[in-house]
Short mmCIF file of C-alpha atoms and ligand atoms in Angstrom, two decimals:
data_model
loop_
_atom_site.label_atom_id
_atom_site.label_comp_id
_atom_site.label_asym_id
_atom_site.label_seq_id
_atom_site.Cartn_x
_atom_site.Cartn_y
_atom_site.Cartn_z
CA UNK A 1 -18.40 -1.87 -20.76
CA UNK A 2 -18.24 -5.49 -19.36
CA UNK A 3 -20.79 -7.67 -20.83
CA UNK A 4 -21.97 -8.68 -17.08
CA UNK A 5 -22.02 -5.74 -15.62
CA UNK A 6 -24.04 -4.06 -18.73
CA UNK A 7 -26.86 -7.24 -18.29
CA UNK A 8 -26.50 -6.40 -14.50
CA UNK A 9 -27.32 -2.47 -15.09
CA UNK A 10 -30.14 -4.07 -17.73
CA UNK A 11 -32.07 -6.19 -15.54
CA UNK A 12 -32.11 -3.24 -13.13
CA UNK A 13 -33.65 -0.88 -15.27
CA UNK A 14 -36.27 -3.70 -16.79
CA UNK A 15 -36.66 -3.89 -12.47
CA UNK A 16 -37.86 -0.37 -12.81
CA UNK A 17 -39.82 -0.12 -16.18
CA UNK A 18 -41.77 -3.40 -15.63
CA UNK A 19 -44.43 -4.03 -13.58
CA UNK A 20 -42.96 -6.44 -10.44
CA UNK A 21 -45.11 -10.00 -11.42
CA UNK A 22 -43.69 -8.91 -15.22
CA UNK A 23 -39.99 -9.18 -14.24
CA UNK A 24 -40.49 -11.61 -12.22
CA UNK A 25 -42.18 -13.92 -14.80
CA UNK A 26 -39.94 -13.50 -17.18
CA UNK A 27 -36.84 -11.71 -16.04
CA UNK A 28 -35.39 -12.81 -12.97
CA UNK A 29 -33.37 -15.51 -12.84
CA UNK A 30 -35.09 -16.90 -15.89
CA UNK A 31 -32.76 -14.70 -18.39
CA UNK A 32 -29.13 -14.86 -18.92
CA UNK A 33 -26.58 -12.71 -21.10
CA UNK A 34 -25.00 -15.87 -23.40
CA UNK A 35 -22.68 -13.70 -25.82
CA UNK A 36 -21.67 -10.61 -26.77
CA UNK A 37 -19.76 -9.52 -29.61
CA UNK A 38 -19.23 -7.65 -32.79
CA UNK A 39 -22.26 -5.74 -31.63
CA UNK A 40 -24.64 -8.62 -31.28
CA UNK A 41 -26.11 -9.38 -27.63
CA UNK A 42 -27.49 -12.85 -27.16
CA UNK A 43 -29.70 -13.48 -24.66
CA UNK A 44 -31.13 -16.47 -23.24
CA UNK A 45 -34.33 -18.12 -22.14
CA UNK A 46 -35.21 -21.06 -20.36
CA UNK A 47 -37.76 -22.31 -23.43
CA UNK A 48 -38.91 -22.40 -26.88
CA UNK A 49 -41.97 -20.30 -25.58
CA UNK A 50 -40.60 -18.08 -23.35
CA UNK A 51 -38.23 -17.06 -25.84
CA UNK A 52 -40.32 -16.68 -28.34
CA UNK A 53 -42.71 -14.54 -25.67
CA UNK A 54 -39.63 -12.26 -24.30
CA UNK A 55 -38.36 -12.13 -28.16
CA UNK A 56 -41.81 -10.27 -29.17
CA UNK A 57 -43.04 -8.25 -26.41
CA UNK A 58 -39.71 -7.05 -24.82
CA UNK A 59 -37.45 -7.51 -27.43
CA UNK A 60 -37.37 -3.67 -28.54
CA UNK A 61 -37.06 -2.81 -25.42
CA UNK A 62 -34.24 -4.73 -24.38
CA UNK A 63 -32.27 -3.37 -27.50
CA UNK A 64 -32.68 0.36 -26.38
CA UNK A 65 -31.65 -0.02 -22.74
CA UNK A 66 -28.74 -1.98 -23.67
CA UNK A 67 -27.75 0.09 -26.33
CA UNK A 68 -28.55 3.21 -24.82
CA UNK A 69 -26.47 2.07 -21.54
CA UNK A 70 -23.52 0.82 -23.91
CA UNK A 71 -23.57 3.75 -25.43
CA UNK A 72 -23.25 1.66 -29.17
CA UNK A 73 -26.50 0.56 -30.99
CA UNK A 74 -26.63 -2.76 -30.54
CA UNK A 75 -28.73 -5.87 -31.75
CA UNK A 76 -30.49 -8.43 -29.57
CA UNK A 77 -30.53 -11.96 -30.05
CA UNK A 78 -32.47 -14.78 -28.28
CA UNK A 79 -31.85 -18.09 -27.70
CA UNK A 80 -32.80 -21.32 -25.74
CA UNK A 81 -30.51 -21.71 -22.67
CA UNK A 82 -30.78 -25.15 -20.80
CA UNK A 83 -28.87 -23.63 -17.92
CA UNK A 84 -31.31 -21.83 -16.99
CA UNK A 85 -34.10 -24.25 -16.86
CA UNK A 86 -33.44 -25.84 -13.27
CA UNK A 87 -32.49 -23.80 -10.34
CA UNK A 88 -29.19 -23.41 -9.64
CA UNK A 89 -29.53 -25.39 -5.95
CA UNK A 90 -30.48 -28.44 -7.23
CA UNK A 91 -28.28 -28.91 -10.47
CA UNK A 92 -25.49 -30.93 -8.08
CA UNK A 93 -27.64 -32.81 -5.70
CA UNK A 94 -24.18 -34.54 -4.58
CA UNK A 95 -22.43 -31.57 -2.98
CA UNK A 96 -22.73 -31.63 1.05
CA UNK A 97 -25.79 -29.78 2.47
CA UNK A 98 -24.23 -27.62 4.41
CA UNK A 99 -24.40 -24.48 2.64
CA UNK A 100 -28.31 -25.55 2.00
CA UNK A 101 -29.63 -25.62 5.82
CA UNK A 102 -30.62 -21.72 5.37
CA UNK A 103 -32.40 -22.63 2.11
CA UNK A 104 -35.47 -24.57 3.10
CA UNK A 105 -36.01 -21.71 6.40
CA UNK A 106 -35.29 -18.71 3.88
CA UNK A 107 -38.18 -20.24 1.46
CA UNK A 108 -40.21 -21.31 4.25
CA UNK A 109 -40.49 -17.63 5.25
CA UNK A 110 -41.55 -16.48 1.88
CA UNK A 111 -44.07 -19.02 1.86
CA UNK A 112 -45.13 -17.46 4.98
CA UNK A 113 -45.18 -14.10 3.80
CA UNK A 114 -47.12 -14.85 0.72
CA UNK A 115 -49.71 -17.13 2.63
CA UNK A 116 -50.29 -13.53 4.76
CA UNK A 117 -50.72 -11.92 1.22
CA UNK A 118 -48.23 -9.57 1.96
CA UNK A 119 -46.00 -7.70 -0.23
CA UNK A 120 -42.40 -7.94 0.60
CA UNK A 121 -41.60 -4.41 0.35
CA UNK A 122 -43.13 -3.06 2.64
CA UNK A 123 -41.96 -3.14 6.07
CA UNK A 124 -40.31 -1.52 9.10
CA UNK A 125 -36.93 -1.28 7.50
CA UNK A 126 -38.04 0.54 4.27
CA UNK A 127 -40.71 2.79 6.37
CA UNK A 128 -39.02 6.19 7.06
CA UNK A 129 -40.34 7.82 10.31
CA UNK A 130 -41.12 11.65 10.57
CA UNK A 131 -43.42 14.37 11.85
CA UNK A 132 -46.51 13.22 9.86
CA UNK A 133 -46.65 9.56 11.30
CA UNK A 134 -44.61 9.41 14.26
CA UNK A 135 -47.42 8.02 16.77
CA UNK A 136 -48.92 5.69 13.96
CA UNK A 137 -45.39 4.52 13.55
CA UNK A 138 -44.73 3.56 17.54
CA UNK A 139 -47.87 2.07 18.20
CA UNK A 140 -47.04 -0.19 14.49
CA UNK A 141 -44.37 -1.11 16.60
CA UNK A 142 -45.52 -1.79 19.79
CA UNK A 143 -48.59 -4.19 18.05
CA UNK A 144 -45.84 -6.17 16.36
CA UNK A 145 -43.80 -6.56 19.24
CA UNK A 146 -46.66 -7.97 21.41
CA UNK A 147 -49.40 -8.69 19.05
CA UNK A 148 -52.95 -8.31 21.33
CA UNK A 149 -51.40 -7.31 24.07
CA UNK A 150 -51.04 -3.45 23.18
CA UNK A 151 -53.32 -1.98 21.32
CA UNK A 152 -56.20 -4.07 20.03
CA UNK A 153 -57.94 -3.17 17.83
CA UNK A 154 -55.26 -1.30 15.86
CA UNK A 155 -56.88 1.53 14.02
CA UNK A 156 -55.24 3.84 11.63
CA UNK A 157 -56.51 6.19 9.46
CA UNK A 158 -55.44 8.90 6.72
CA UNK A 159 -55.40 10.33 3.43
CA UNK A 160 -54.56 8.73 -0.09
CA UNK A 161 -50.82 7.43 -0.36
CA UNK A 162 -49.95 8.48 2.99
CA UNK A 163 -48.59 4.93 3.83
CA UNK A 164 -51.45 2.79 5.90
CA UNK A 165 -51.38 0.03 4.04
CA UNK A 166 -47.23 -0.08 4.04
CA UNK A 167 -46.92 0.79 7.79
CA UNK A 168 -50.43 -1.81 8.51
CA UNK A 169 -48.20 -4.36 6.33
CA UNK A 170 -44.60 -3.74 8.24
CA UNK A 171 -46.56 -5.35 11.29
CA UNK A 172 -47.52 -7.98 9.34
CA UNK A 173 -43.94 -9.00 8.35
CA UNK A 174 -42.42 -8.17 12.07
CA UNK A 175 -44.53 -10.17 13.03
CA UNK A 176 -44.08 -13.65 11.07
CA UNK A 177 -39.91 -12.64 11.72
CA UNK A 178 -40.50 -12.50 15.13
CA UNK A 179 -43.11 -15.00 16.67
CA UNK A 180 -42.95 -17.97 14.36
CA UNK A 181 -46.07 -19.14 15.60
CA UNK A 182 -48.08 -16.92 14.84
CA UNK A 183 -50.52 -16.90 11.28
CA UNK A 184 -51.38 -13.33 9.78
CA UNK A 185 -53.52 -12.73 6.82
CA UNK A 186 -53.50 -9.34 5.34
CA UNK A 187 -56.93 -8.28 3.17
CA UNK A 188 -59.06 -5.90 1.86
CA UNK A 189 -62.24 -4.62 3.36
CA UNK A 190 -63.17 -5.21 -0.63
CA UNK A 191 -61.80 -8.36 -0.72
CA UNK A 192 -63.30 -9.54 2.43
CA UNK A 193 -66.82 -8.98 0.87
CA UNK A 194 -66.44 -10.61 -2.50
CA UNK A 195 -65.04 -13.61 -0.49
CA UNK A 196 -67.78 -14.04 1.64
CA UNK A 197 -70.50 -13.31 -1.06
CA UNK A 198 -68.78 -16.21 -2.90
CA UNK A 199 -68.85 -18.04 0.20
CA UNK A 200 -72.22 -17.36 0.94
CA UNK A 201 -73.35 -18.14 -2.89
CA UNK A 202 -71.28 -21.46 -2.84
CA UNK A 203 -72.96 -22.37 0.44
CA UNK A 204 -69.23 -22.39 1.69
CA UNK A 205 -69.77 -20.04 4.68
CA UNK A 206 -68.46 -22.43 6.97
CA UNK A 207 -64.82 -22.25 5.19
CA UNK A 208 -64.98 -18.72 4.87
CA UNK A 209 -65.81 -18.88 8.61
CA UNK A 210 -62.96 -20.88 9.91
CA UNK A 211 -60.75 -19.07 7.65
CA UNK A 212 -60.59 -15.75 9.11
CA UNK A 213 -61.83 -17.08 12.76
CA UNK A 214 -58.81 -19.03 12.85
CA UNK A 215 -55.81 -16.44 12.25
CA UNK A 216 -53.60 -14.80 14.79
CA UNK A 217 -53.35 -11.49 13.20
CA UNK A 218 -55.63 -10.07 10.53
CA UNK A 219 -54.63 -6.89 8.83
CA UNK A 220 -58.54 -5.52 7.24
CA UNK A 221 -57.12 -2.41 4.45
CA UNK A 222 -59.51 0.18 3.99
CA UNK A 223 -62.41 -1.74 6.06
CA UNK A 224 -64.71 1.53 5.35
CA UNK A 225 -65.59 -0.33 2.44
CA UNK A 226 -67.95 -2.62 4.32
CA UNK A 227 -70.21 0.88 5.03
CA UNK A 228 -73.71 0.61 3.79
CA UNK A 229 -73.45 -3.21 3.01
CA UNK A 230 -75.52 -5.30 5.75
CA UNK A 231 -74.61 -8.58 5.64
CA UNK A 232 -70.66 -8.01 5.36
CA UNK A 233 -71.14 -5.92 8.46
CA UNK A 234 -72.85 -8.68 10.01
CA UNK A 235 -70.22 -11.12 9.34
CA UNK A 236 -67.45 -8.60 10.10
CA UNK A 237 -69.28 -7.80 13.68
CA UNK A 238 -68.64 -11.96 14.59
CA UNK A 239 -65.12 -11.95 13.12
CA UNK A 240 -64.02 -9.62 15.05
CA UNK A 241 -65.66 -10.50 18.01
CA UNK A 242 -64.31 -14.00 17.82
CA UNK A 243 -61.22 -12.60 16.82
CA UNK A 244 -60.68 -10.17 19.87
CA UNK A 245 -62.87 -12.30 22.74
CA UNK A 246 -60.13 -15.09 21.36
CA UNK A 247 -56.90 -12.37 21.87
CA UNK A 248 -55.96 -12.10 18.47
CA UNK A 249 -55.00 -8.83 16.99
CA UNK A 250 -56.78 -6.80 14.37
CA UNK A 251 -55.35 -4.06 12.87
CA UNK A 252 -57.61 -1.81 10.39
CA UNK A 253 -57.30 0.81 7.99
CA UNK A 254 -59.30 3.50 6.80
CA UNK A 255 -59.64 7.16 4.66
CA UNK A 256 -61.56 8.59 7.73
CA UNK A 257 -62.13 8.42 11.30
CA UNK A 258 -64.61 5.44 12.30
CA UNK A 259 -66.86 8.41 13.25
CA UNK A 260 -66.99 9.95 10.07
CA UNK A 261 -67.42 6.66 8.12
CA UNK A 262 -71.02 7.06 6.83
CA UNK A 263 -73.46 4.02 6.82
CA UNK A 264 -71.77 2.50 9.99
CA UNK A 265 -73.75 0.46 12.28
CA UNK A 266 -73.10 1.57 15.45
CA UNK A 267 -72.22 -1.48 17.28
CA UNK A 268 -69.33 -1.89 14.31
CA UNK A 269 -67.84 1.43 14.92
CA UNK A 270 -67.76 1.21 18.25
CA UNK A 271 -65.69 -1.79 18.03
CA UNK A 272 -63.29 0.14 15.59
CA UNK A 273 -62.78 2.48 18.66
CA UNK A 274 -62.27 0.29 20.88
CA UNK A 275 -58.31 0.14 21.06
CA UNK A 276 -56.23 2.23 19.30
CA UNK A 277 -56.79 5.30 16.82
CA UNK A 278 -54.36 6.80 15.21
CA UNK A 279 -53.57 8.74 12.21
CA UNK A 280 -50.79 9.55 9.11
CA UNK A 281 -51.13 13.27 8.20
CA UNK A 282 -50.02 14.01 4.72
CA UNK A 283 -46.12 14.67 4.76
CA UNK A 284 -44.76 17.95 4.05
CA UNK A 285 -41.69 18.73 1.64
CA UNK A 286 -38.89 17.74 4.21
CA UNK A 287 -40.40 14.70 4.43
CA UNK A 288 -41.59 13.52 0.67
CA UNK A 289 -37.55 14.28 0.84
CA UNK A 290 -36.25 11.79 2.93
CA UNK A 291 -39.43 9.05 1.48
CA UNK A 292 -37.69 9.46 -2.07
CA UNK A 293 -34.18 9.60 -0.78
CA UNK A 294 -34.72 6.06 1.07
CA UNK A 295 -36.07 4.61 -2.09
CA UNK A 296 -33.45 6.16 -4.49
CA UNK A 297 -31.18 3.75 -1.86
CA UNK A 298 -32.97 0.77 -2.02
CA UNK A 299 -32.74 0.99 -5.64
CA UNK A 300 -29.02 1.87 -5.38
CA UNK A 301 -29.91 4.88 -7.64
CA UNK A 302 -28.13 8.50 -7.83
CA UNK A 303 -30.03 11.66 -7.90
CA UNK A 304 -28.40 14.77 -7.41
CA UNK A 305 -30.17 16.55 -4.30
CA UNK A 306 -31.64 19.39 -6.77
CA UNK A 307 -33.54 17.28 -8.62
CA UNK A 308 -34.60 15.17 -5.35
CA UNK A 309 -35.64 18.91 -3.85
CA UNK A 310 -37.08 19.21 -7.30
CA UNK A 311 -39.60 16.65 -7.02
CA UNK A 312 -40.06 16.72 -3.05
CA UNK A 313 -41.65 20.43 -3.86
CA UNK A 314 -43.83 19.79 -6.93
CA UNK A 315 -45.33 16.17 -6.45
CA UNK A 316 -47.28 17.06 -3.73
CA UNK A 317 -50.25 14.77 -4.46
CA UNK A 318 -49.37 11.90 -2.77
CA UNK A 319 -46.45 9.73 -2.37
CA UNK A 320 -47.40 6.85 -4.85
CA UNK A 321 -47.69 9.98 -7.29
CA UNK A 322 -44.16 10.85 -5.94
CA UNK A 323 -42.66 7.56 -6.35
CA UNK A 324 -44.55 7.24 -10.01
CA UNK A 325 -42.69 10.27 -11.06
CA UNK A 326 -39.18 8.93 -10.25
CA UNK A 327 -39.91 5.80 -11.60
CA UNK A 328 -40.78 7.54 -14.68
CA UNK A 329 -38.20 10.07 -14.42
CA UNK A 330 -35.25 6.82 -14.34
CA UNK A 331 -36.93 4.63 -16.88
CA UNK A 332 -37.46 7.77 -19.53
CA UNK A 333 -33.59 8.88 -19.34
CA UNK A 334 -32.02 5.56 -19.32
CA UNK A 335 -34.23 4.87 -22.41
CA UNK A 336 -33.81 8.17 -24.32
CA UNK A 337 -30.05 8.10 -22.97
CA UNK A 338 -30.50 11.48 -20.97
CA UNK A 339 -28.84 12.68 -17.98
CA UNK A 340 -31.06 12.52 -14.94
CA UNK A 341 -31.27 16.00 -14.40
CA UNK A 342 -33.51 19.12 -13.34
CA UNK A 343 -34.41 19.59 -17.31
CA UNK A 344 -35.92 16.05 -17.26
CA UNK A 345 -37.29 15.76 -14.08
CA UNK A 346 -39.15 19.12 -14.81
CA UNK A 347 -40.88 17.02 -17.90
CA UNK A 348 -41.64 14.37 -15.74
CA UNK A 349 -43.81 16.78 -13.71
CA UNK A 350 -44.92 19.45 -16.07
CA UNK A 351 -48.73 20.30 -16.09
CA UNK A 352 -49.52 17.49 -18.24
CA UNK A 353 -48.09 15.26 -15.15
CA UNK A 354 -47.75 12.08 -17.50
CA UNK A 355 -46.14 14.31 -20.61
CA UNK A 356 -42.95 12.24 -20.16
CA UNK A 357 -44.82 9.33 -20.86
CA UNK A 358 -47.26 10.60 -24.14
CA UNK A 359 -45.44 13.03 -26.20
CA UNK A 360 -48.20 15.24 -27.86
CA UNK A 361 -47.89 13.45 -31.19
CA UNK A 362 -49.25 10.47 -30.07
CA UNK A 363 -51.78 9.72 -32.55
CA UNK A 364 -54.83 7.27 -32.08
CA UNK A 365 -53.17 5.00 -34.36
CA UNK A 366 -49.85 4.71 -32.60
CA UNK A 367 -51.84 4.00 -29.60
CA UNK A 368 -53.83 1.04 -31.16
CA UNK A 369 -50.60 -0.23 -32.65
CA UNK A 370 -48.56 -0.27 -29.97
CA UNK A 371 -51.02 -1.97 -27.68
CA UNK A 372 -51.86 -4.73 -30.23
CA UNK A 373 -47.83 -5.23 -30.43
CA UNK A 374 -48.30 -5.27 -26.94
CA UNK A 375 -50.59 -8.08 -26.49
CA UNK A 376 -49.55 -9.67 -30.48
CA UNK A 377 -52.82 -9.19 -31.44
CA UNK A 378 -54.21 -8.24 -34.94
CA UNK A 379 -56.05 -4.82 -35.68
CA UNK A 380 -58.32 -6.11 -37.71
CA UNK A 381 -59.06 -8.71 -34.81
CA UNK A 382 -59.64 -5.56 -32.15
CA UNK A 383 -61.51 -3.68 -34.79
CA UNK A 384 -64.29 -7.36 -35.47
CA UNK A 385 -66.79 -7.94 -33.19
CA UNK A 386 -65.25 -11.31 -31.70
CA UNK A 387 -65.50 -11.41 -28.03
CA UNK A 388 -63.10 -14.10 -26.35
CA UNK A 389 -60.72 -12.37 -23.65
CA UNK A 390 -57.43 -12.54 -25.60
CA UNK A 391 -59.16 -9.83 -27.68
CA UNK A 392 -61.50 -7.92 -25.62
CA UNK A 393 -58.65 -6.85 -23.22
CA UNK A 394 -56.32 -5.84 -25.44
CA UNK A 395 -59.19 -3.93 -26.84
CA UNK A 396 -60.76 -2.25 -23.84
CA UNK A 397 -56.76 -1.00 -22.95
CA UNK A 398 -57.44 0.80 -26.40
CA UNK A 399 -60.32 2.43 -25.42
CA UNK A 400 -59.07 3.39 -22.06
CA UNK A 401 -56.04 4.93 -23.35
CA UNK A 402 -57.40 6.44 -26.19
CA UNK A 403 -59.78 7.92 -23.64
CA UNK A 404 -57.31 9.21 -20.83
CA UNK A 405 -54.16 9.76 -23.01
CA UNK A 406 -55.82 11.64 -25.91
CA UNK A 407 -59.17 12.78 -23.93
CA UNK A 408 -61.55 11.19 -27.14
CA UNK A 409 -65.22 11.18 -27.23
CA UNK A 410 -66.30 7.87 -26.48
CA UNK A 411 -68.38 7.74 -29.46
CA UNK A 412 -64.86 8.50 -31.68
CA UNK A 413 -63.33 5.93 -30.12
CA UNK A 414 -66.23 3.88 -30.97
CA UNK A 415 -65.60 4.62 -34.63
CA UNK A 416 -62.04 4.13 -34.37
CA UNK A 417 -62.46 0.62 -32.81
CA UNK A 418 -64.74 -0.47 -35.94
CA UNK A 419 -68.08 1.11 -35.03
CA UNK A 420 -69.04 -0.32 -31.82
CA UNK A 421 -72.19 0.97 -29.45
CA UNK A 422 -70.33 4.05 -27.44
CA UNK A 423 -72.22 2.21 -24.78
CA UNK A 424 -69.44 -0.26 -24.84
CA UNK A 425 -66.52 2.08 -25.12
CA UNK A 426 -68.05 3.49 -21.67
CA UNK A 427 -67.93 0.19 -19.84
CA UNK A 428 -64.62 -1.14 -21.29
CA UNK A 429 -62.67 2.41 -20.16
CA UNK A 430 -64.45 2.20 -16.76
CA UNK A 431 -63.75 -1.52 -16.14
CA UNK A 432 -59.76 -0.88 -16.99
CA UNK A 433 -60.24 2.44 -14.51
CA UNK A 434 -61.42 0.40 -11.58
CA UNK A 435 -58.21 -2.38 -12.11
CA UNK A 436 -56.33 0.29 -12.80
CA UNK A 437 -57.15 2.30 -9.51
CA UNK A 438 -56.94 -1.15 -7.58
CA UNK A 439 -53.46 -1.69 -9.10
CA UNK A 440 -54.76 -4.57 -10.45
CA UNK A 441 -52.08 -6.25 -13.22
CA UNK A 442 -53.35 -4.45 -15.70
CA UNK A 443 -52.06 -1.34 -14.26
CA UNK A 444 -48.36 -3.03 -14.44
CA UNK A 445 -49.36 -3.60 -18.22
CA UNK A 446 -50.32 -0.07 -19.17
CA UNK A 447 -47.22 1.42 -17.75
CA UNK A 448 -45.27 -0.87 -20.05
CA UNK A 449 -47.40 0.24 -22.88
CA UNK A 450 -46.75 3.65 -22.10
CA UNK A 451 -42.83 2.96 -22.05
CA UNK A 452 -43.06 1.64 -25.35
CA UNK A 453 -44.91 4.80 -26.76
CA UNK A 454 -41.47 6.41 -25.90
CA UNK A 455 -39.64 4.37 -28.28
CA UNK A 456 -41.75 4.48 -30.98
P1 ADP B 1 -52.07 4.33 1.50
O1 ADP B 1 -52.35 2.91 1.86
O2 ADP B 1 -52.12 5.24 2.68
O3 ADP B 1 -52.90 4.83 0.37
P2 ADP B 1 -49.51 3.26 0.74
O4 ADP B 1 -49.14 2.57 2.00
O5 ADP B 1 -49.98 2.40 -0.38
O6 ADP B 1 -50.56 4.42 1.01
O7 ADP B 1 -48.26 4.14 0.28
C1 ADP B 1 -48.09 4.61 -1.04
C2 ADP B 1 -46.63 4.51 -1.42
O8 ADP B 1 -45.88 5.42 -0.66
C3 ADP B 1 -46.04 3.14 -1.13
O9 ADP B 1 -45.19 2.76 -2.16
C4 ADP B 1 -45.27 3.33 0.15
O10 ADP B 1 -44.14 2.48 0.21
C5 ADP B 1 -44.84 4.77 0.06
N1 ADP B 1 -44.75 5.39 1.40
C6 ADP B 1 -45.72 6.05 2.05
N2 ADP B 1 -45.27 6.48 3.23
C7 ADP B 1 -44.01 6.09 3.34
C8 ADP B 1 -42.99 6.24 4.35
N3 ADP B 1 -43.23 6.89 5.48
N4 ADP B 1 -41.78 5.69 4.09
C9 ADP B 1 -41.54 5.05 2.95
N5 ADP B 1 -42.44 4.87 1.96
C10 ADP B 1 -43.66 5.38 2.16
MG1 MG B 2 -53.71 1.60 0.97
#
């Protein structure tokens, strides 16, 4: 195979296995294939350290996708390469400017996109339209194209992984594209109240004030988390009022109806009803269909329409669940050099729906292993009783995995980690839960982790 197009196919499936801030860290444009031959790859990094980082946490893992796509085992390499420390724009600050106008606009938009807090997948283009959120879907539209002139507030409601928080976040991107003018700021109703509790212990409420007061469009994701909690409601009830007396456009999300939120003062939910409702039902097989089709395109990858029919029938959950399983389904045959086919994709769903991931040997000692490869951490350093973070994370992953891959008593894991209180095994497995449900980084991390149990 040609040595380009084999790191090409490589970064795309490291795309896929890693968690996005991973392969962006360390991956993109910060890696480069230097040599190969005689069955030696060498790859290269822009430092001492980042070599040295890529060398021992992805190193094995590099080794089987390239092999595995080359179809010869081969061994990995790593070296320093100065090319890649600058970018490539401003290596020959002589060359005319011309092809550098689009540049600084291009950049400026990501800066805009990442000042809203928004995620760049998710928008119009990559939403696909059908029965379940048709309405939701035209009056997304219709706020983007004239922002507080349609439908303000902007409710929308649904289920888990029906797509709120992609199709609240597609009017947040249509909207920087289109009226340049214009700030938005995408949060969580979660997020809203840690920053103003901060703000209010900091005796910075006046920032906290001007900051949301003073955007164009704010995007509030799953606002029913404000329920029962006074003061947030408070401070939420003059936001928005500020907001919409001041025509700017609010768009919110929610599990439920404001009428079935519970602990709702009134005068809050009948601002939520004040514009717009509308809701995403869950989507049936047809469409969980066309959702995985459109991102088997975007990731330029080729499932026969069995296996997409396949999935569409028996990942019914939801569609993150759905999307989970292909990712899983891609990552696990390009790494055990399988064909993508109904045989694998029925492992990747089986009735132990992460199976793929945690063959049945997995013992407890693989698992601390691999995680304290993982982070390069010692076992006897996760089994002592020292507490600084580069230890205690590592080390509550254990428990939680121990816990939700193997189904241990907490007070065996507790033995297993060196004879802790079990009290502790129950705090560090629910703390990793709650990031993990909040697809916090270290959800990004475990998936990795579970990759690697794979090879092992
Ligand atoms: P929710 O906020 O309702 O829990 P998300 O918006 O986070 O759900 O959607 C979960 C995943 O499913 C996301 O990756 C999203 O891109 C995808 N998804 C949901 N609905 C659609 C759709 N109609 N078209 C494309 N992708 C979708
Ligand atoms: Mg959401």
């Amino acid at each position: 195979m040609d040595p380009q197009k084999l790191w090409q196919q490589t970064l795309r499936q490291l795309e896929l296995s890693l968690s996005k801030p991973t392969f962006q860290t360390w991956f993109k444009d910060k890696t480069s294939l230097v040599n190969l031959s005689e069955g030696i790859v060498e790859i290269g990094c822009p430092k001492t350290y980042s070599k040295e980082f890529v060398e021992n946490r992805y190193g094995r893992l590099l080794k089987q996708i390239m092999s595995n796509l080359s179809g010869e085992r081969l061994e990995v390499r790593f070296v320093v390469d100065p090319f890649l420390e600058k970018p490539k724009a401003s290596q020959s600050p002589l060359e005319p400017t011309l092809f550098q106008t689009s540049e600084p606009t291009l950049e400026a938009q990501d800066k805009r996109i990442s000042l809203a807090n928004l995620n760049s997948k998710y928008t119009f283009e990559s939403f696909v339209v059908g029965n379940n959120n048709r309405l939701a879907h035209a009056v997304a539209v219709s706020v983007a194209k004239s922002p507080a002139k349609s439908y303000n507030p902007f409710f929308l409601y649904g289920g888990v992984g029906v797509g709120k928080t992609h199709l609240m976040q597609a009017i947040g991107h249509e909207i920087l594209k289109t009226h340049p003018k214009l700030s938005v700021l995408y949060c969580t109703g979660e997020a809203f109240t840690n920053e103003m509790i901060a703000a209010i212990q900091t005796k910075r409420t006046q920032g906290f004030r001007s900051k949301f007061r003073g955007i164009d469009v704010l995007l509030i994701d799953d606002i029913s988390f404000i329920a029962g909690r006074d003061t947030t409601q408070e401070e939420f009830f003059h936001t928005f009022n500020d907001l919409h007396s001041g025509g700017k456009q609010i768009v919110m999300t929610s599990d439920r109806p404001p009428k079935d939120i519970a602990k709702l003062e009134m005068r809050v939910r009948s601002r939520f009803e004040w514009g717009m409702l509308a809701d995403i039902q869950p989507p049936d097989t047809d469409m969980r269909e066309a959702i995985l089709l459109s991102k088997c395109k975007q990731q330029n990858l080729n499932l026969s329409s069995e296996v997409l029919h396949f999935l569409a029938e028996n990942v019914t959950s939801s569609i993150r669940d759905l999307e989970g399983s292909l990712t899983r389904l891609v990552t696990t045959a390009t790494m055990l050099g399988k064909p993508l086919d109904l045989n694998l994709a029925r492992q990747a769903v089986g009735p132990s729906s992460s199976s793929i991931n945690t063959p049945k040997r997995l013992a407890p000692k693989e698992i601390i292993e691999t995680v304290c490869d993982y982070y390069s951490v010692k076992i006897t350093d996760i089994k002592s009783h020292r507490r600084n973070a580069e230890i205690a994370r590592p080390r509550q992953v254990i428990m939680y995995l121990l816990r939700t891959e193997l189904g241990l008593q907490f007070m065996s894991i507790a033995k297993l980690l060196g004879g802790r209180d079990h009290t502790t095994i129950i705090h560090g497995v629910e703390r990793i839960k709650k990031e993990v449900d909040n697809s916090g980084l270290v959800s990004g991390q475990i998936g990795e982790i579970k990759t690697l149990f794979n090879l092992n």
